Amino acid sequence: MFANSPSALRSRQQRRSRARAAAVTVALAVTGVLAGTVPAAQATPQSTTSRCGGRGVDEDAVIRYESDVVIKAPLSRIWKLQTDVERWPSWQPPVTTAERLDHGRLKPGSRFHWTTPAPATPTTPATSLSITSTVQELRRNDCVLWSGPAIGEGLRIDEGVHLWTFRKVKGGGVHVHTEETWTGDQVEADVPTATAALGAGLEAWLHDLKVAAESPAT
């Protein structure tokens, strides 16, 4: 799929190094802006929340974002909202469709397909992303890690790796941590824009999860 010549590999490594430096700066800026618009989310996660079954997001990815929120609701309710994939569109507007590709309780190896709109950017058109995710790790009421490609007209993310962890906190409530990485030549060509888009999506997800879980009608 990609060129494997030494010169191509060196070029890709150099581009990743430059992009990684840009990503660090942009991620910090995006975190500050988005955290201000969604007060419940915090961008200072604990390192102990960054693994599920010993696995986490792509450590080599240059596009990454992470954030946290404390939700005042039972862990069982939050977990059900997050893992009942087919009900996602009922509580988070950015998910337009969601379906399981297998049956039974969500578990490692489970696959699901979902769609979400992607707004236009200076380098990509507005489109709808079609995402097929595979669960890599899952520990009930503790954590879940899934990954997969996202493909739309004029936009492709070769692989997104998405981690969620859930920890009860003193005084009631649950600390929810999420982080995600993206890889792919197209999105890595504009790391600042891709990082901003990823951050906005994760902040919206945390916000919607909090609202749904804390709603008496849920």
C-alpha positions as a printed NumPy array, in Angstrom:
array([[  0.   ,   0.   ,   0.   ],
       [  2.877,   2.364,   0.771],
       [  6.337,   2.579,  -0.8  ],
       [  8.948,   0.624,   1.136],
       [ 12.164,   1.895,  -0.447],
       [ 14.829,   3.255,   1.957],
       [ 14.365,   6.78 ,   0.612],
       [ 10.595,   6.591,   1.04 ],
       [ 10.946,   5.296,   4.571],
       [ 13.433,   8.055,   5.473],
       [ 11.09 ,  10.673,   4.039],
       [  8.164,   9.298,   6.008],
       [ 10.206,   9.2  ,   9.234],
       [ 11.361,  12.788,   8.741],
       [  7.807,  13.918,   8.078],
       [  6.61 ,  12.103,  11.208],
       [  9.306,  13.848,  13.294],
       [  8.294,  17.278,  12.018],
       [  4.627,  16.466,  12.443],
       [  5.141,  15.167,  15.983],
       [  6.654,  18.494,  17.045],
       [  3.766,  20.374,  15.47 ],
       [  1.245,  18.04 ,  17.075],
       [  2.517,  18.673,  20.584],
       [  2.111,  22.436,  20.207],
       [ -1.256,  22.23 ,  18.503],
       [ -2.655,  19.632,  20.895],
       [ -1.919,  21.881,  23.845],
       [ -3.605,  24.818,  22.161],
       [ -6.617,  22.786,  21.1  ],
       [ -6.938,  21.336,  24.589],
       [ -7.139,  24.797,  26.118],
       [ -9.728,  26.057,  23.661],
       [-11.949,  22.978,  23.763],
       [-11.724,  22.516,  27.503],
       [-12.977,  26.077,  27.821],
       [-16.018,  25.329,  25.677],
       [-16.782,  22.059,  27.489],
       [-15.996,  22.825,  31.156],
       [-16.522,  19.251,  32.391],
       [-13.65 ,  17.869,  30.349],
       [-10.088,  18.058,  31.551],
       [ -6.954,  17.475,  29.496],
       [ -4.722,  16.289,  32.336],
       [ -5.24 ,  12.506,  32.481],
       [ -3.412,  10.179,  34.839],
       [ -0.926,   7.8  ,  33.223],
       [ -2.586,   4.843,  34.947],
       [ -5.677,   5.407,  32.827],
       [ -3.836,   4.966,  29.534],
       [ -3.975,   1.184,  29.163],
       [ -6.557,  -1.553,  28.759],
       [ -5.239,  -5.047,  29.275],
       [ -1.734,  -3.648,  28.878],
       [ -2.561,  -2.058,  25.521],
       [ -3.094,   1.568,  24.558],
       [ -3.225,   3.873,  21.566],
       [ -0.545,   4.031,  18.864],
       [  2.593,   5.351,  20.56 ],
       [  4.144,   6.366,  17.223],
       [  1.159,   8.34 ,  15.96 ],
       [  1.666,  12.086,  15.525],
       [ -2.047,  12.86 ,  15.665],
       [ -3.354,  12.277,  19.167],
       [ -5.707,  13.79 ,  21.714],
       [ -6.814,  12.848,  25.227],
       [ -9.249,  14.231,  27.758],
       [-11.221,  13.408,  30.894],
       [-14.531,  14.06 ,  32.591],
       [-16.147,  13.142,  35.914],
       [-19.703,  11.871,  35.48 ],
       [-22.077,  11.818,  38.441],
       [-23.85 ,   8.59 ,  37.546],
       [-23.52 ,   4.86 ,  38.322],
       [-20.665,   3.109,  36.546],
       [-23.063,   0.454,  35.252],
       [-25.154,   3.098,  33.464],
       [-22.118,   4.783,  31.891],
       [-20.709,   1.433,  30.777],
       [-23.999,   0.398,  29.176],
       [-24.282,   3.661,  27.272],
       [-20.753,   3.321,  25.961],
       [-20.871,  -0.354,  24.983],
       [-24.424,  -0.594,  23.65 ],
       [-23.124,   0.534,  20.271],
       [-26.388,   0.378,  18.365],
       [-27.937,   2.957,  20.728],
       [-25.191,   5.544,  20.18 ],
       [-27.292,   7.654,  17.778],
       [-29.986,   8.022,  20.457],
       [-27.749,  10.059,  22.756],
       [-24.875,  11.477,  20.697],
       [-26.007,  13.483,  17.642],
       [-22.66 ,  13.227,  15.77 ],
       [-23.205,   9.473,  15.321],
       [-25.7  ,   9.166,  12.493],
       [-25.83 ,   5.352,  12.255],
       [-24.377,   2.467,  14.264],
       [-24.73 ,  -1.286,  13.879],
       [-23.099,  -4.384,  15.309],
       [-21.518,  -6.76 ,  12.803],
       [-21.829,  -9.697,  15.212],
       [-24.044, -10.725,  18.114],
       [-23.87 , -10.937,  21.893],
       [-22.158,  -8.788,  24.479],
       [-19.361,  -6.564,  23.205],
       [-16.027,  -8.378,  23.631],
       [-12.535,  -8.575,  22.108],
       [-12.952,  -9.345,  18.437],
       [-16.409,  -7.742,  18.205],
       [-16.872,  -5.49 ,  15.171],
       [-19.24 ,  -2.607,  14.565],
       [-19.877,  -0.125,  11.779],
       [-20.859,   3.495,  12.332],
       [-21.015,   6.775,  10.47 ],
       [-20.387,  10.371,  11.469],
       [-20.153,  13.65 ,   9.514],
       [-16.788,  15.322,   9.01 ],
       [-16.844,  19.08 ,   8.333],
       [-14.857,  20.66 ,   5.538],
       [-11.295,  21.761,   6.289],
       [ -8.799,  23.787,   4.251],
       [ -7.534,  20.521,   2.736],
       [-10.541,  18.137,   2.746],
       [-14.209,  18.403,   1.753],
       [-17.199,  17.932,   4.029],
       [-18.092,  14.255,   4.008],
       [-19.553,  11.407,   6.011],
       [-17.015,   9.018,   7.495],
       [-17.771,   5.309,   7.368],
       [-15.958,   3.589,  10.25 ],
       [-15.535,  -0.121,  10.9  ],
       [-14.158,  -0.686,  14.397],
       [-12.818,  -3.864,  15.968],
       [-12.617,  -4.264,  19.745],
       [ -9.012,  -5.04 ,  20.705],
       [ -9.375,  -5.167,  24.49 ],
       [-12.314,  -4.987,  26.869],
       [-12.639,  -5.354,  30.63 ],
       [-16.184,  -4.994,  31.862],
       [-16.857,  -1.751,  33.764],
       [-13.16 ,  -0.908,  33.449],
       [-11.9  ,  -0.207,  29.934],
       [-12.348,  -0.761,  26.206],
       [ -9.99 ,  -0.29 ,  23.267],
       [-11.04 ,  -0.429,  19.625],
       [ -9.462,   0.446,  16.301],
       [-10.231,   0.665,  12.615],
       [-10.184,   2.777,   9.463],
       [-12.461,   5.73 ,   8.692],
       [-13.243,   6.378,   5.03 ],
       [-15.221,   9.156,   3.378],
       [-15.382,  10.865,   0.01 ],
       [-12.125,  12.776,  -0.23 ],
       [-10.96 ,  11.801,   3.268],
       [ -9.306,   8.699,   4.706],
       [ -7.92 ,   7.845,   8.142],
       [ -5.963,   4.616,   7.756],
       [ -6.36 ,   3.691,  11.402],
       [ -7.88 ,   5.293,  14.46 ],
       [ -7.131,   3.682,  17.829],
       [ -9.54 ,   4.705,  20.601],
       [ -9.177,   3.979,  24.323],
       [-11.725,   4.501,  27.102],
       [-11.189,   3.858,  30.817],
       [-13.631,   4.196,  33.726],
       [-12.676,   4.652,  37.405],
       [-14.938,   5.293,  40.391],
       [-13.934,   8.371,  42.375],
       [-14.385,   9.376,  46.001],
       [-17.566,  11.259,  46.663],
       [-19.453,   9.442,  43.952],
       [-19.239,   9.493,  40.217],
       [-16.898,   8.033,  37.651],
       [-13.728,   9.444,  36.131],
       [-13.852,   8.76 ,  32.385],
       [-10.648,   9.032,  30.397],
       [-10.464,   8.851,  26.62 ],
       [ -7.647,   9.139,  24.133],
       [ -7.325,   8.462,  20.435],
       [ -4.668,   8.439,  17.734],
       [ -4.961,   8.703,  13.962],
       [ -2.51 ,   7.521,  11.316],
       [ -2.498,   7.828,   7.537],
       [ -0.726,   9.852,   4.885],
       [ -3.66 ,  12.184,   4.224],
       [ -4.335,  13.258,   7.803],
       [ -0.627,  13.394,   8.646],
       [ -0.157,  15.916,   5.834],
       [ -1.995,  18.486,   8.011],
       [ -1.405,  17.556,  11.648],
       [ -2.799,  20.782,  13.194],
       [ -6.132,  20.489,  11.372],
       [ -6.431,  16.765,  12.057],
       [ -5.586,  17.245,  15.742],
       [ -8.198,  19.968,  16.082],
       [-10.835,  17.79 ,  14.408],
       [ -9.985,  14.82 ,  16.627],
       [-10.064,  16.964,  19.767],
       [-13.429,  18.489,  18.905],
       [-14.884,  15.041,  18.324],
       [-13.648,  13.6  ,  21.603],
       [-14.782,  16.602,  23.641],
       [-18.252,  16.356,  22.096],
       [-18.384,  12.629,  22.88 ],
       [-17.43 ,  13.175,  26.519],
       [-20.002,  15.954,  26.827],
       [-22.784,  13.849,  25.3  ],
       [-21.887,  10.837,  27.463],
       [-22.027,  12.973,  30.603],
       [-25.369,  14.511,  29.677],
       [-26.901,  11.138,  28.807],
       [-25.58 ,   9.337,  31.881],
       [-26.644,  12.088,  34.293],
       [-30.11 ,  12.434,  32.76 ],
       [-32.88 ,  10.958,  34.95 ],
       [-34.585,   9.651,  31.812],
       [-31.623,   7.501,  30.752]])
